[in-house]
């Protein structure tokens, strides 16, 4: 069971995400043709730690095994969506796959707990990220400015009226 709580006016979740870097490119994704991208990952399950969760999510979404997962950022995220106050705690890991991934953009369908999702994966450089809506924006800025190898970063971010986040 995913670690998330929802009511009519509030939502809380805990997620874990994996940043994969190959040949100076980042693997980003979007789900169901949304107008924005994010880092591959998903909800942590109750009783699961964030590292085990990111290893599981990378296997489920990308289909690869993880050689190494290094925690790089913890992000406390606050935003409003459709009049609902949302709060997320997100763990971002630098992922080294056991084998190198093909450097091509692709799509696949994932069955996520009975819900079919169209996943679109794209390899992009830091320079290309500047013009891409990658959320959360704080993580995007860290990737563009190569701040992902400087030790653990703790971010508290508040976004006003972030629809479709």
Coordinates of C-alpha atoms in Angstrom, one line a residue:
X1 CA 0.0 0.0 0.0
X2 CA 1.4 3.4 -1.0
X3 CA 2.3 5.8 1.7
X4 CA -0.2 8.6 1.0
X5 CA -3.2 10.1 2.8
X6 CA -6.0 12.0 1.0
X7 CA -9.0 14.0 2.3
X8 CA -11.3 16.4 0.6
X9 CA -9.1 19.4 1.4
X10 CA -5.6 17.9 1.9
X11 CA -3.2 15.3 0.5
X12 CA 0.1 13.9 1.8
X13 CA 2.5 11.5 0.1
X14 CA 6.0 10.1 0.4
X15 CA 7.9 9.5 -2.9
X16 CA 11.3 8.4 -4.0
X17 CA 12.9 9.2 -7.3
X18 CA 16.0 8.1 -9.2
X19 CA 18.2 10.4 -11.3
X20 CA 20.0 8.4 -14.0
X21 CA 22.9 10.2 -15.8
X22 CA 24.6 8.7 -18.8
X23 CA 26.9 10.4 -21.3
X24 CA 26.1 13.8 -19.7
X25 CA 22.3 13.3 -20.2
X26 CA 19.5 12.8 -17.7
X27 CA 16.6 10.4 -18.1
X28 CA 13.3 12.2 -17.5
X29 CA 9.7 11.0 -17.9
X30 CA 6.2 12.1 -18.2
X31 CA 3.0 10.1 -17.5
X32 CA -0.1 10.1 -19.7
X33 CA 1.1 12.9 -22.0
X34 CA 1.0 15.6 -19.3
X35 CA 2.5 19.0 -20.2
X36 CA 5.4 18.5 -17.8
X37 CA 8.2 16.0 -17.0
X38 CA 9.6 14.6 -13.7
X39 CA 12.3 12.2 -12.5
X40 CA 11.4 8.5 -12.6
X41 CA 10.1 7.2 -9.3
X42 CA 7.0 6.8 -7.3
X43 CA 5.3 6.4 -3.9
X44 CA 7.1 4.5 -1.1
X45 CA 5.0 1.7 0.2
X46 CA 4.2 1.4 3.9
X47 CA 7.0 -0.4 5.7
X48 CA 9.5 0.3 2.8
X49 CA 12.5 2.5 3.1
X50 CA 13.2 5.2 0.5
X51 CA 16.3 3.4 -1.0
X52 CA 14.4 0.1 -1.4
X53 CA 11.5 2.1 -2.9
X54 CA 13.6 3.8 -5.5
X55 CA 15.3 0.5 -6.5
X56 CA 11.8 -1.1 -6.9
X57 CA 10.4 1.9 -8.8
X58 CA 13.4 2.0 -11.2
X59 CA 12.9 -1.7 -11.9
X60 CA 9.1 -1.3 -12.4
X61 CA 9.2 1.8 -14.6
X62 CA 12.5 1.4 -16.5
X63 CA 13.1 -2.3 -16.2
X64 CA 16.6 -2.1 -15.0
X65 CA 18.4 -3.3 -11.9
X66 CA 20.2 -0.8 -9.8
X67 CA 23.9 -1.2 -9.0
X68 CA 24.1 1.9 -6.7
X69 CA 21.7 4.4 -5.2
X70 CA 23.1 7.5 -3.5
X71 CA 20.8 9.8 -1.7
X72 CA 21.3 13.4 -3.0
X73 CA 18.3 15.4 -1.9
X74 CA 15.3 15.4 0.5
X75 CA 12.6 17.7 -0.7
X76 CA 9.7 18.8 1.5
X77 CA 7.2 20.0 -1.1
X78 CA 4.1 22.1 -0.5
X79 CA 1.6 23.1 -3.2
X80 CA -2.0 23.7 -4.0
X81 CA -3.9 21.7 -6.6
X82 CA -7.6 22.3 -7.4
X83 CA -8.2 23.9 -4.1
X84 CA -6.5 21.1 -2.2
X85 CA -3.4 21.7 0.0
X86 CA -0.8 19.1 -0.9
X87 CA 2.3 18.1 1.1
X88 CA 5.0 15.7 -0.1
X89 CA 8.2 14.4 1.2
X90 CA 10.4 13.3 -1.6
X91 CA 13.8 11.5 -1.7
X92 CA 16.0 11.9 -4.7
X93 CA 18.8 9.4 -5.4
X94 CA 21.6 9.3 -8.0
X95 CA 21.1 5.9 -9.7
X96 CA 23.8 3.8 -11.3
X97 CA 22.2 1.0 -13.2
X98 CA 23.9 -2.5 -13.3
X99 CA 24.1 -2.2 -17.0
X100 CA 24.2 0.9 -19.3
X101 CA 20.8 1.8 -20.6
X102 CA 20.1 2.4 -24.3
X103 CA 20.4 6.1 -25.1
X104 CA 17.1 6.4 -27.0
X105 CA 13.8 8.0 -26.2
X106 CA 10.9 5.6 -25.8
X107 CA 7.4 4.9 -24.5
X108 CA 5.9 2.0 -22.6
X109 CA 2.7 1.2 -20.8
X110 CA 3.0 0.3 -17.0
X111 CA 0.3 -1.4 -15.0
X112 CA 0.5 0.5 -11.7
X113 CA -1.6 -1.3 -9.1
X114 CA -4.3 -2.0 -11.7
X115 CA -4.1 1.4 -13.5
X116 CA -2.6 1.6 -16.9
X117 CA -0.2 4.5 -17.4
X118 CA 1.6 5.6 -20.6
X119 CA 5.2 6.4 -19.6
X120 CA 7.3 8.5 -22.0
X121 CA 11.1 8.6 -21.4
X122 CA 13.5 11.2 -22.8
X123 CA 17.2 11.7 -22.5
X124 CA 18.2 15.4 -22.1
X125 CA 21.3 17.4 -21.4
X126 CA 21.4 20.1 -18.7
X127 CA 21.3 22.7 -21.4
X128 CA 18.1 21.2 -22.9
X129 CA 16.5 21.1 -19.4
X130 CA 16.5 24.9 -19.3
X131 CA 13.6 24.9 -21.8
X132 CA 11.7 21.8 -20.4
X133 CA 9.1 22.0 -17.7
X134 CA 10.7 19.5 -15.2
X135 CA 9.0 19.4 -11.8
X136 CA 9.9 20.2 -9.1
X137 CA 11.7 23.2 -10.4
X138 CA 14.2 23.2 -7.4
X139 CA 15.5 19.7 -8.5
X140 CA 15.7 20.9 -12.1
X141 CA 17.9 23.8 -11.1
X142 CA 20.2 21.5 -9.1
X143 CA 20.6 19.3 -12.2
X144 CA 21.2 22.2 -14.6
X145 CA 23.8 23.6 -12.2
X146 CA 25.5 20.2 -11.5
X147 CA 24.8 20.4 -7.8
X148 CA 24.0 16.7 -7.5
X149 CA 27.4 15.5 -6.3
X150 CA 27.9 18.1 -3.5
X151 CA 26.5 16.0 -0.6
X152 CA 23.0 15.8 0.8
X153 CA 20.7 18.7 0.1
X154 CA 17.5 19.5 2.1
X155 CA 15.0 21.6 0.3
X156 CA 11.7 23.1 1.5
X157 CA 9.7 24.4 -1.5
X158 CA 6.3 26.1 -1.6
X159 CA 4.5 26.5 -4.9
X160 CA 1.3 28.5 -5.3
X161 CA -1.5 27.0 -7.3
X162 CA 0.5 24.4 -9.1
X163 CA -2.3 22.7 -11.1
X164 CA -1.5 19.2 -12.5
X165 CA 1.5 18.8 -10.2

